[in-house]
Tab-separated table of C-alpha atoms and ligand atoms in Angstrom:
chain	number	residue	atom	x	y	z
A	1	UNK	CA	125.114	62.643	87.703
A	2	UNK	CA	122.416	62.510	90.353
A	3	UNK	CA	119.738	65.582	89.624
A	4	UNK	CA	117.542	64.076	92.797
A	5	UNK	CA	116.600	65.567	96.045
A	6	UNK	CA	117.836	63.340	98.629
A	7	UNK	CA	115.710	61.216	101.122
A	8	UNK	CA	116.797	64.090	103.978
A	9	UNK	CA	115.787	66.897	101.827
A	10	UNK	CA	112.345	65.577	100.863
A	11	UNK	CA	111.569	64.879	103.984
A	12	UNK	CA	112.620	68.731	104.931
A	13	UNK	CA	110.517	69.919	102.187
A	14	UNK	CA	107.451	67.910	103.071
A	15	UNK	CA	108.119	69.150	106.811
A	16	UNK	CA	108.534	72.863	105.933
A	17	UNK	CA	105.657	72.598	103.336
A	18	UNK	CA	103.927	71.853	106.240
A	19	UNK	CA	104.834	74.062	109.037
A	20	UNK	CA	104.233	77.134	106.380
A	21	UNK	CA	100.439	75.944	105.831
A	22	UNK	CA	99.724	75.123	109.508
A	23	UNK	CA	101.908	77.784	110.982
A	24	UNK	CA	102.984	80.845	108.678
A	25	UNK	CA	99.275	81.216	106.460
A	26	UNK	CA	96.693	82.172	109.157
A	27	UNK	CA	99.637	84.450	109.986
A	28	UNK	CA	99.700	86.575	106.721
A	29	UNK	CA	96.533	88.438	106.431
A	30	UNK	CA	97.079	90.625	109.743
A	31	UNK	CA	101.054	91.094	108.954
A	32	UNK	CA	100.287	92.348	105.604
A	33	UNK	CA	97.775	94.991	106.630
A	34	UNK	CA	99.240	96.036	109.467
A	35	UNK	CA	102.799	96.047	108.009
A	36	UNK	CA	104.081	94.235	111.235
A	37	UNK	CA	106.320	90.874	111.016
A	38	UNK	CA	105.324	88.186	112.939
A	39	UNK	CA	108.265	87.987	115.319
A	40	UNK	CA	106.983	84.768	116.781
A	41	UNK	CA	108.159	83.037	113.753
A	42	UNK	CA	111.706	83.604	114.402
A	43	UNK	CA	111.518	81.735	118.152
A	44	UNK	CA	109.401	79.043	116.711
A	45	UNK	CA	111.582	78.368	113.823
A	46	UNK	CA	115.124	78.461	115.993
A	47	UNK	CA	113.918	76.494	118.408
A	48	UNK	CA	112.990	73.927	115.742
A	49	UNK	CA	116.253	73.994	114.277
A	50	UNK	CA	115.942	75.276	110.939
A	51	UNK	CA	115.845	78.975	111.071
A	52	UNK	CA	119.512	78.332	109.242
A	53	UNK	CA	119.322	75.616	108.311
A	54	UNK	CA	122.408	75.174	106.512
A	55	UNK	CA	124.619	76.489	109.703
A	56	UNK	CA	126.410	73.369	111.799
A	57	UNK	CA	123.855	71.958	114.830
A	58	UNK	CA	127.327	72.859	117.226
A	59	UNK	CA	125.962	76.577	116.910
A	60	UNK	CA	121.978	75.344	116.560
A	61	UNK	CA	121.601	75.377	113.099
A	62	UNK	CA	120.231	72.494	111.075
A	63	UNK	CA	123.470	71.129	109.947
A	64	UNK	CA	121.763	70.948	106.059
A	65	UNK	CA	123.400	72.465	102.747
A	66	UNK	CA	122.855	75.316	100.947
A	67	UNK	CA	119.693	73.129	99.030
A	68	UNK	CA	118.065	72.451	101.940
A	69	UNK	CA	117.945	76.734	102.744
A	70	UNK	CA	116.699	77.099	99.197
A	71	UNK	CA	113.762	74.534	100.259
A	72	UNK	CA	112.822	76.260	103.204
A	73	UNK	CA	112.948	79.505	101.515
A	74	UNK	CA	111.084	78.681	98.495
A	75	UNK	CA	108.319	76.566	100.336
A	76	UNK	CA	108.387	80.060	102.951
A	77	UNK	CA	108.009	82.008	99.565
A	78	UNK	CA	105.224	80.001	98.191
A	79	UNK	CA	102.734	81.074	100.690
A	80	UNK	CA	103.965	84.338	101.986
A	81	UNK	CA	107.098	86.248	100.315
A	82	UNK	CA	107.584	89.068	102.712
A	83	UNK	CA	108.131	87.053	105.308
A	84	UNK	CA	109.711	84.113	103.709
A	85	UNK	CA	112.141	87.556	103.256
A	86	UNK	CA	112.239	88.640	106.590
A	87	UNK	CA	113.401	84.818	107.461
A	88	UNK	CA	115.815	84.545	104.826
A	89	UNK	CA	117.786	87.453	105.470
A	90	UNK	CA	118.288	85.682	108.943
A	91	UNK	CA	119.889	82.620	107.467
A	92	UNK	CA	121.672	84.763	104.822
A	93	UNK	CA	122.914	88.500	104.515
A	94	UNK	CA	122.190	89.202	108.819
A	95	UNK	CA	124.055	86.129	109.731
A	96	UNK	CA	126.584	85.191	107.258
A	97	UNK	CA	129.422	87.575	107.959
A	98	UNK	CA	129.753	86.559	111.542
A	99	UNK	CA	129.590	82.801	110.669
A	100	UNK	CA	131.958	83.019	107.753
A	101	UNK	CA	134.836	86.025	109.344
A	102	UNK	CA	133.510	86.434	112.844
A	103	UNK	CA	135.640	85.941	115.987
A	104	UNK	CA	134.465	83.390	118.306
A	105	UNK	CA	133.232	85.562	120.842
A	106	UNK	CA	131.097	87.208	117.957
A	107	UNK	CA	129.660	83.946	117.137
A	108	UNK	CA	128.569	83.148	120.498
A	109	UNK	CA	126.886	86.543	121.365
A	110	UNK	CA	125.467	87.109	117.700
A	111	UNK	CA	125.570	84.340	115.586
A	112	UNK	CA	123.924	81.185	118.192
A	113	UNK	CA	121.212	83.478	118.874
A	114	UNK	CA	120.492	84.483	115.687
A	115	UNK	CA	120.280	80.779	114.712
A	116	UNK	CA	118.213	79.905	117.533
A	117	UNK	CA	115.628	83.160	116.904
A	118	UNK	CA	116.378	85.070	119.942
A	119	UNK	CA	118.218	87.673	118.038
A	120	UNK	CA	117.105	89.006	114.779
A	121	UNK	CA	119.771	90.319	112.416
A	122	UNK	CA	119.803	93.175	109.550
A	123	UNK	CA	122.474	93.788	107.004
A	124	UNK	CA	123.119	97.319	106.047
A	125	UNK	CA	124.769	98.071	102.959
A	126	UNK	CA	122.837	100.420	101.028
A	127	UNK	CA	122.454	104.106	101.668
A	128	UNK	CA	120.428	106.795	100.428
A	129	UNK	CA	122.635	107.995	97.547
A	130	UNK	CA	124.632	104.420	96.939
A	131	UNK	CA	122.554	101.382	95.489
A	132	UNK	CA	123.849	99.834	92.643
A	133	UNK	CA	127.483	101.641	93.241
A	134	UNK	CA	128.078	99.631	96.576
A	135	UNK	CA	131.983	100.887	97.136
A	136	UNK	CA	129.917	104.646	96.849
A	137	UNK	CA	128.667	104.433	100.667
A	138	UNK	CA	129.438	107.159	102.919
A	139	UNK	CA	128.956	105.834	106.291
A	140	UNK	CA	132.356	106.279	107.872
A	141	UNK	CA	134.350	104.201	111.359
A	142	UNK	CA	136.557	105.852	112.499
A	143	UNK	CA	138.919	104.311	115.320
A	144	UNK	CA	138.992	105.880	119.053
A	145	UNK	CA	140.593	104.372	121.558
A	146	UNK	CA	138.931	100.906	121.948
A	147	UNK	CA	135.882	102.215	119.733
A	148	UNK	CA	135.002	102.885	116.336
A	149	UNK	CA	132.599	105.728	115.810
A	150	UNK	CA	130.366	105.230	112.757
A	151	UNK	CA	128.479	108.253	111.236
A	152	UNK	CA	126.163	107.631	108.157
A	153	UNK	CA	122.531	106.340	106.943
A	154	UNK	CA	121.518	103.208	105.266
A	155	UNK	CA	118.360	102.911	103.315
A	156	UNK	CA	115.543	100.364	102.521
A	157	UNK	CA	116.730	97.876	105.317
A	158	UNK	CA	115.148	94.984	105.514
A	159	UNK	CA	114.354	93.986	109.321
A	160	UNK	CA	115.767	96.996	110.247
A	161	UNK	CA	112.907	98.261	112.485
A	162	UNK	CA	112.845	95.373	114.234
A	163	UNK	CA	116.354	93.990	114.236
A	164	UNK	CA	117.858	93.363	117.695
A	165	UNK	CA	121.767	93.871	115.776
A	166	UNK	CA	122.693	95.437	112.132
A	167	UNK	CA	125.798	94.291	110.339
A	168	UNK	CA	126.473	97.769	109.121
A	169	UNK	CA	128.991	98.356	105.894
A	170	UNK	CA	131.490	101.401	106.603
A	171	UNK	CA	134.452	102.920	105.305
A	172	UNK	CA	137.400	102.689	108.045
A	173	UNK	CA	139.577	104.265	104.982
A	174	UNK	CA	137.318	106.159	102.416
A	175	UNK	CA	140.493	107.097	100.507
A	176	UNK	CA	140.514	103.719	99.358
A	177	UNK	CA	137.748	103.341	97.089
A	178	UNK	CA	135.801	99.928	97.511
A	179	UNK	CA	138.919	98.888	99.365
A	180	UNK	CA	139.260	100.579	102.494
A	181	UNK	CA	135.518	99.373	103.584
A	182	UNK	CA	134.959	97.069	106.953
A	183	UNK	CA	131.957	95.399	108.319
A	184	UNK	CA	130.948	96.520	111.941
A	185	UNK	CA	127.719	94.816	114.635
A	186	UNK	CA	125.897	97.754	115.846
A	187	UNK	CA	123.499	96.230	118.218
A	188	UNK	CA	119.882	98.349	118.965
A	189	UNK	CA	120.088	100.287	121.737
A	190	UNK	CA	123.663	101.507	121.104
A	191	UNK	CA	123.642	105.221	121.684
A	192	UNK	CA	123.354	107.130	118.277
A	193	UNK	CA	121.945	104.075	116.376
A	194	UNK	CA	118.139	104.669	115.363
A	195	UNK	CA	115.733	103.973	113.103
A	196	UNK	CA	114.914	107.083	111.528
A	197	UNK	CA	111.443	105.521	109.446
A	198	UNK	CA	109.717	102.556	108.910
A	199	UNK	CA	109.354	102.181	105.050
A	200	UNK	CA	105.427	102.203	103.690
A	201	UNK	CA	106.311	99.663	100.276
A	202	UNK	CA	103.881	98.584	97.352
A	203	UNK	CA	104.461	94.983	98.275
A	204	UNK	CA	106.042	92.735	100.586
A	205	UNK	CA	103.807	94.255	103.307
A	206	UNK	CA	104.652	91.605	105.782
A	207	UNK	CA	108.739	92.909	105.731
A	208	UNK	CA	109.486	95.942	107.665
A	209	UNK	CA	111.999	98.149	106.370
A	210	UNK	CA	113.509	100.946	107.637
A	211	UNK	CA	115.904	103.375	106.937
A	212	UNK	CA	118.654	103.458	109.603
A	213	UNK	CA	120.552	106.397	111.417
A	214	UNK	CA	124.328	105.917	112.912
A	215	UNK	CA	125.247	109.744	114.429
A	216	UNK	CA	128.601	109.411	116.555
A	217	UNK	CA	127.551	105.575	117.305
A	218	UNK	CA	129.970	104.481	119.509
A	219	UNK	CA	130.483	100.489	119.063
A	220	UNK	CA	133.511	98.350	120.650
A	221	UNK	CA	136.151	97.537	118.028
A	222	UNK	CA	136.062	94.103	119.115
A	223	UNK	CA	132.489	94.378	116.696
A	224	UNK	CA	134.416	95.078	113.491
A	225	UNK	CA	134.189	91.547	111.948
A	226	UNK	CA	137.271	90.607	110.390
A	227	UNK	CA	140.955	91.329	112.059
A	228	UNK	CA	142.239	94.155	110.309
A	229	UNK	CA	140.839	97.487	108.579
A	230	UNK	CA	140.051	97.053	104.967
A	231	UNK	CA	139.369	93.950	102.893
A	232	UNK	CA	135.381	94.248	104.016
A	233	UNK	CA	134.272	94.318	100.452
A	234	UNK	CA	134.855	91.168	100.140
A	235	UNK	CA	133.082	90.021	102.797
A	236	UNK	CA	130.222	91.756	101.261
A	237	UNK	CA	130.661	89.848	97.868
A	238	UNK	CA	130.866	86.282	99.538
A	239	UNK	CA	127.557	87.345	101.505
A	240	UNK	CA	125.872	88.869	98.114
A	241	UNK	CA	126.987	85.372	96.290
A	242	UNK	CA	125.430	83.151	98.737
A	243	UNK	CA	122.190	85.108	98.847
A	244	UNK	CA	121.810	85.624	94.956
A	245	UNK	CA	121.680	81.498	94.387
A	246	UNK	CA	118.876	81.582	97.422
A	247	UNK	CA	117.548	84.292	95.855
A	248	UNK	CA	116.280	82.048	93.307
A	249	UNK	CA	114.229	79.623	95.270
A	250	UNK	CA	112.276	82.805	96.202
A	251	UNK	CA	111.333	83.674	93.123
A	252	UNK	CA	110.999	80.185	92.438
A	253	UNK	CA	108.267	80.086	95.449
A	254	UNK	CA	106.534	83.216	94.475
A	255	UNK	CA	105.988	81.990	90.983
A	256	UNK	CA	105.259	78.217	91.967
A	257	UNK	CA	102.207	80.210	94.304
A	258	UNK	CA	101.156	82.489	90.699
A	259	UNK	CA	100.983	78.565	88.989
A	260	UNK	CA	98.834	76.938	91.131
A	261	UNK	CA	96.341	79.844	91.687
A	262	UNK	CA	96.006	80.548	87.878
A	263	UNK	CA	95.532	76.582	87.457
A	264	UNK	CA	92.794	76.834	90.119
A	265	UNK	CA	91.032	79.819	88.947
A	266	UNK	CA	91.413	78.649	85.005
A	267	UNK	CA	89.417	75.584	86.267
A	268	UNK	CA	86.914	77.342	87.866
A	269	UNK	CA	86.455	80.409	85.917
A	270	UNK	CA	83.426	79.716	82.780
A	271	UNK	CA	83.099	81.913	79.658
A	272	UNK	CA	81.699	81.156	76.234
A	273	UNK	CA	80.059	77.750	78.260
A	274	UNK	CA	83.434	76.214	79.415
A	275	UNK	CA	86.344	76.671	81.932
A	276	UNK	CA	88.749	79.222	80.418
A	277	UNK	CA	91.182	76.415	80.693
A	278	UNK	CA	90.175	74.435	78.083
A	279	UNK	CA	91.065	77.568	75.308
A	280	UNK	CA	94.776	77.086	74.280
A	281	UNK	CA	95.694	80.462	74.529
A	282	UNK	CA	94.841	79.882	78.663
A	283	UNK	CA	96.477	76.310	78.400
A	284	UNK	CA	100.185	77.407	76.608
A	285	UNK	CA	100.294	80.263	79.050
A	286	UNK	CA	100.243	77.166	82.174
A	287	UNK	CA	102.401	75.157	80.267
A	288	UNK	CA	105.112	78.000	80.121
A	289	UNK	CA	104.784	78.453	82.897
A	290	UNK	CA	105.244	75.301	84.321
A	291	UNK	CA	108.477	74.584	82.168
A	292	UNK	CA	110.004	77.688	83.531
A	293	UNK	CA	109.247	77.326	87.168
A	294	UNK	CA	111.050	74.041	86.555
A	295	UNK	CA	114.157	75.391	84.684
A	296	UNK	CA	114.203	78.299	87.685
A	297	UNK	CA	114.348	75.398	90.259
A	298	UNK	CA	116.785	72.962	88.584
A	299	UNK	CA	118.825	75.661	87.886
A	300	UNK	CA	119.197	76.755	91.107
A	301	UNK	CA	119.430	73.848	92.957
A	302	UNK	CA	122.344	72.902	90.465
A	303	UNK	CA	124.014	76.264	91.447
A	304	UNK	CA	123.268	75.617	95.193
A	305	UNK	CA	124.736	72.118	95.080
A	306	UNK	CA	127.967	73.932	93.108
A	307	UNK	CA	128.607	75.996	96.161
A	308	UNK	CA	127.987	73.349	98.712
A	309	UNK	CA	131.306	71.314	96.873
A	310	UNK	CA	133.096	74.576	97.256
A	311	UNK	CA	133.031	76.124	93.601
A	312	UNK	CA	133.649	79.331	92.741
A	313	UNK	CA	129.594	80.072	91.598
A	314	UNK	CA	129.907	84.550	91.604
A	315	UNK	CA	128.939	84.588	87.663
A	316	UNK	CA	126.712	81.313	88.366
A	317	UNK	CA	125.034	83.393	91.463
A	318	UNK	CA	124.345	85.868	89.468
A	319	UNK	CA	122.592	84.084	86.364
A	320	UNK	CA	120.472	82.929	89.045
A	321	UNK	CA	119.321	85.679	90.435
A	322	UNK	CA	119.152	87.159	87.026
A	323	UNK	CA	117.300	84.154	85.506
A	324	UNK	CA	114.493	83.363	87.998
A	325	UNK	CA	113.820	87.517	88.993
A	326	UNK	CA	113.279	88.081	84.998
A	327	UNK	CA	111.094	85.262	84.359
A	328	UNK	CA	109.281	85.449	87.879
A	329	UNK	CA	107.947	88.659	85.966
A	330	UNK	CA	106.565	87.131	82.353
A	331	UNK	CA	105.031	84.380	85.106
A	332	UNK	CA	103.502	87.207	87.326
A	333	UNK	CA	101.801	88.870	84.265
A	334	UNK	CA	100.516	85.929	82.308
A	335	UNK	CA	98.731	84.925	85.645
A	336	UNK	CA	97.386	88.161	86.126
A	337	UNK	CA	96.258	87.892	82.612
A	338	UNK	CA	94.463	84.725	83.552
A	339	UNK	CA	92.329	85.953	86.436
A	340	UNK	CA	90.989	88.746	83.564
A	341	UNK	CA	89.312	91.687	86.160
A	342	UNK	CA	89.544	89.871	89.283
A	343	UNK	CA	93.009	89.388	88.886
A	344	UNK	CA	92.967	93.320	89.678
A	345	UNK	CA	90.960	92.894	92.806
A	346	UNK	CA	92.698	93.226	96.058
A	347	UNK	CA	90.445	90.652	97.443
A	348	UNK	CA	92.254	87.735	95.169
A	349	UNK	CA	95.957	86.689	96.202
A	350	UNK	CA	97.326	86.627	93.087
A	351	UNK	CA	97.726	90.708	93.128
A	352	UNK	CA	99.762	90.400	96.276
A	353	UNK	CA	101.952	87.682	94.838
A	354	UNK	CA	102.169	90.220	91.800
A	355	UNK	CA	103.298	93.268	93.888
A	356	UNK	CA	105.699	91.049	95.772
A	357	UNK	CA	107.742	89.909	92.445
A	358	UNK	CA	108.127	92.676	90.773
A	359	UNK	CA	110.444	93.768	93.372
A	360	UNK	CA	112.968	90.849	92.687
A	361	UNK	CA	114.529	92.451	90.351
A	362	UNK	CA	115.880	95.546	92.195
A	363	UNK	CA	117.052	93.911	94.710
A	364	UNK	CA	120.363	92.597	96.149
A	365	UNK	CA	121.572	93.410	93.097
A	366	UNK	CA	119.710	94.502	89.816
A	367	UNK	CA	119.310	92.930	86.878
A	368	UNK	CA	121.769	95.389	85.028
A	369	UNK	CA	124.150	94.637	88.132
A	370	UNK	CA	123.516	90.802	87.487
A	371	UNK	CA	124.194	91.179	83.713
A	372	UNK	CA	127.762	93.360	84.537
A	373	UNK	CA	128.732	90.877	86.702
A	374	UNK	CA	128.249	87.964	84.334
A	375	UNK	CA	129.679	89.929	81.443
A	376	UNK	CA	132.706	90.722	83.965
A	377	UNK	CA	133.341	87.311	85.032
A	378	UNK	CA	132.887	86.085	81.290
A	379	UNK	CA	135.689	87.872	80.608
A	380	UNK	CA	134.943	90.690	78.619
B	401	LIG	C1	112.198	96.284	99.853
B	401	LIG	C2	113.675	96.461	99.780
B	401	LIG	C3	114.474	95.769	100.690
B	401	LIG	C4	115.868	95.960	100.676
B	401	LIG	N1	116.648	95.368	101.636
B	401	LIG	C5	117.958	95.719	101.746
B	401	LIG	C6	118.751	95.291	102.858
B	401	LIG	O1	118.287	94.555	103.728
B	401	LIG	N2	120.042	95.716	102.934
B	401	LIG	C7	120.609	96.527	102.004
B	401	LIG	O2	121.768	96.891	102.159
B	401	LIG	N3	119.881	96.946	100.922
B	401	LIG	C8	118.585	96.580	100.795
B	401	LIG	N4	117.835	97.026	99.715
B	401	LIG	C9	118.469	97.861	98.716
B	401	LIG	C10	118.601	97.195	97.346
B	401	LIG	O3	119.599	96.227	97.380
B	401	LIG	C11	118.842	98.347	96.343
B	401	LIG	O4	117.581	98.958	96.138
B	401	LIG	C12	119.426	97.865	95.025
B	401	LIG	O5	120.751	97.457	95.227
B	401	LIG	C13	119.387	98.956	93.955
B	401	LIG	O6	119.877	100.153	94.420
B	401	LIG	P1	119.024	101.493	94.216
B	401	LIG	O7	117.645	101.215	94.670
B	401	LIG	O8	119.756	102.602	94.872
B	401	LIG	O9	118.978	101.707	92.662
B	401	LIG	P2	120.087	102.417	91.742
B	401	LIG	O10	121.421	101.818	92.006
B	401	LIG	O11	119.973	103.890	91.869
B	401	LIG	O12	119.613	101.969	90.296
B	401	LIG	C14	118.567	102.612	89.580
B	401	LIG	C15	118.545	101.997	88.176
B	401	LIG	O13	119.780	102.285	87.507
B	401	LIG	C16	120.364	101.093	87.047
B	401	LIG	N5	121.827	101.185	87.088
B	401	LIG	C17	122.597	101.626	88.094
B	401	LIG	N6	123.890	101.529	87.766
B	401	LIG	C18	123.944	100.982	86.531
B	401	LIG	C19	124.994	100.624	85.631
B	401	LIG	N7	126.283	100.782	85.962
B	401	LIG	N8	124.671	100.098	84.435
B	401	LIG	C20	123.382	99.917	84.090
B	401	LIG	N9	122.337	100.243	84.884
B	401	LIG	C21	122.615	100.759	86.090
B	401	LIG	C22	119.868	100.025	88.013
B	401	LIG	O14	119.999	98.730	87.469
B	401	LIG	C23	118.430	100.473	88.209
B	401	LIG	O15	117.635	100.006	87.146
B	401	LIG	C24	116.448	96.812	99.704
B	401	LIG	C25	115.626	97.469	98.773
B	401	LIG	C26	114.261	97.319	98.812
B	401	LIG	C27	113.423	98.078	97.835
């Protein structure tokens, strides 16, 4: 057994460490007041190759695994986790269907640019009144002629306002629950697609989110990913399973960022004549911390490389996202606990880091929807 990164990924993880210093930090501050993703990113990132990284170079990926995504998305989480989101929705959730069940002619008009940065992708599943109850949605397609005409809303969508094509989730057959669902590519601009309203959130400022509108939307049936009508849900689950195990490395990144700044500010912070560091109660607080953040990354790099040799990883998937969310949130609150008062101040990172994780447990799938799916797949 091998538990090391190889040569290839630590010099990808050295790079990206890098490029999210130099290139992503001075970036934050406006796109977190403003609420406004810095689109440049996308172009810059594609054209280097590693927007996906884990997608073949044929189509302009970065020809990596599924560890090298979780490195670029938990060094992309360590400074910044809205738009280390934003990002990893690309090489996830907006991209995977096509690559996995798209036609060829899909690939080459969504998929390549995708990859390269010139298009940027959403993935609509959820909808107002269906979260957690998935095979609930009521967004309907109904074939006409050579079209499909979808009717329906879907809710906090990540990219949404800004997203050049949605791979939207709809029932072609709503008489058969959970089965009779299909994936369709509405690209913006298509008559009765719009974004009805850009999301104001309590963290992740640097994500926009919208909530989407399809009213008689009129898309080519050649857009329904996948050959026949039904069978979509499981394209959905094969998307969810690969996100959930990248999931971790961003909640791995946000807490490795909550580490190092309570380190920092334990070291600089005096009271009763000596860094708060040196008290034990400050010191077993890092030290948890520390061996979690490392059980959080083994553990999902161990899940990651289980997928890349073709295992079957949906209960896996799910203790990671279940795993690293949870403890992201004891990590989050002992560092707040650390920085005393100041932790409370906007002007000191660690509150954004704070508002950021406590979202990771909602979602792609909450924590109850983690535990029923481990329980399920355990058997009982
Ligand atoms: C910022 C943000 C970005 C998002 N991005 C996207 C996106 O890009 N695409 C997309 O499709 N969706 C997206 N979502 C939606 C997200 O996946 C859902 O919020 C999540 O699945 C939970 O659904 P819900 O919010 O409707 O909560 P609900 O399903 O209403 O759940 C409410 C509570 O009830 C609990 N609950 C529900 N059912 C059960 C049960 N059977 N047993 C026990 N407890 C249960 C839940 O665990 C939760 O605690 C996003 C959400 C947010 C906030």
């Amino acid at each position: 057994m091998d538990f090391d990164l190889t040569e290839e990924h630590r010099v990808f993880q050295k790079f990206i460490r890098d490029f999210a210093e130099k290139e992503v930090v001075p970036l934050i501050e406006e796109a977190e007041e403003k609420n406004v993703f810095p689109k440049q990113l996308f172009k810059k990132m594609g054209e280097m190759g590693f927007l996906c990284p884990r997608y073949p170079q044929e189509l302009g990926g970065g020809g990596g695994d599924k560890i090298t995504e979780c490195i670029m998305v938990e060094e992309l989480s360590r400074v910044n986790a809205g738009i280390a989101s934003s990002l990893m929705l690309q090489s996830g959730l907006g991209t995977q269907p096509i690559y996995r069940f798209g036609s060829e002619e899909q690939k080459q008009k969504f998929l390549v640019p995708a990859i390269k940065g010139e298009k940027i992708s959403a993935f609509g599943l959820t909808e107002p009144d269906a979260g957690s109850d998935a095979a609930s949605i009521k967004t309907t397609a109904v074939r006409d002629g050579d079209d499909y005409v979808i009717n329906g809303t879907k809710m906090f969508i990540t990219n949404g306002p800004i997203c050049d094509y949605v791979v939207a989730v709809a029932y072609t057959d709503p008489t058969k629950r959970g089965e009779g669902i299909n994936l369709f590519i509405v690209e913006k601009g298509t008559p009765g697609f719009s974004v009805s309203r850009k999301l104001d959130k309590v963290g992740n400022k640097s994500i926009e989110t919208g909530e989407l509108v399809f009213e008689d939307c009129r898309v080519p049936a050649k857009n329904m990913i996948g050959e026949k009508e039904g069978g979509g849900f499981d394209m959905v689950a094969d998307t969810l399973i690969s996100g959930r195990i990248t999931y971790g490395s961003r909640c791995t990144g946000t807490a490795q960022a909550a580490y190092e700044l309570s380190v920092q500010y334990a070291k600089e912070r005096i009271q009763f004549g000596k860094p708060i560091i040196k008290f034990q109660a400050t010191r077993f607080k890092l030290a948890e911390m520390a061996m979690n953040i490392d059980i959080m990354r083994s553990y999902t790099y161990r899940v990651a490389w289980m997928y890349d040799q073709g295992k079957k990883v949906r209960k896996e998937s799910s203790m990671v996202k279940l795993f690293t969310s949870e403890t992201l949130q004891k990590i989050l609150s002992d560092s707040m606990q650390i920085h005393g008062g100041y932790g409370y101040m906007m002007e000191y990172p660690i509150q954004r880091h704070w508002r950021d994780g406590r979202l990771f447990t909602v979602t792609e799938g909450t924590s109850e929807v983690q535990r029923l799916v481990i329980a399920r797949e355990s058997g009982f």
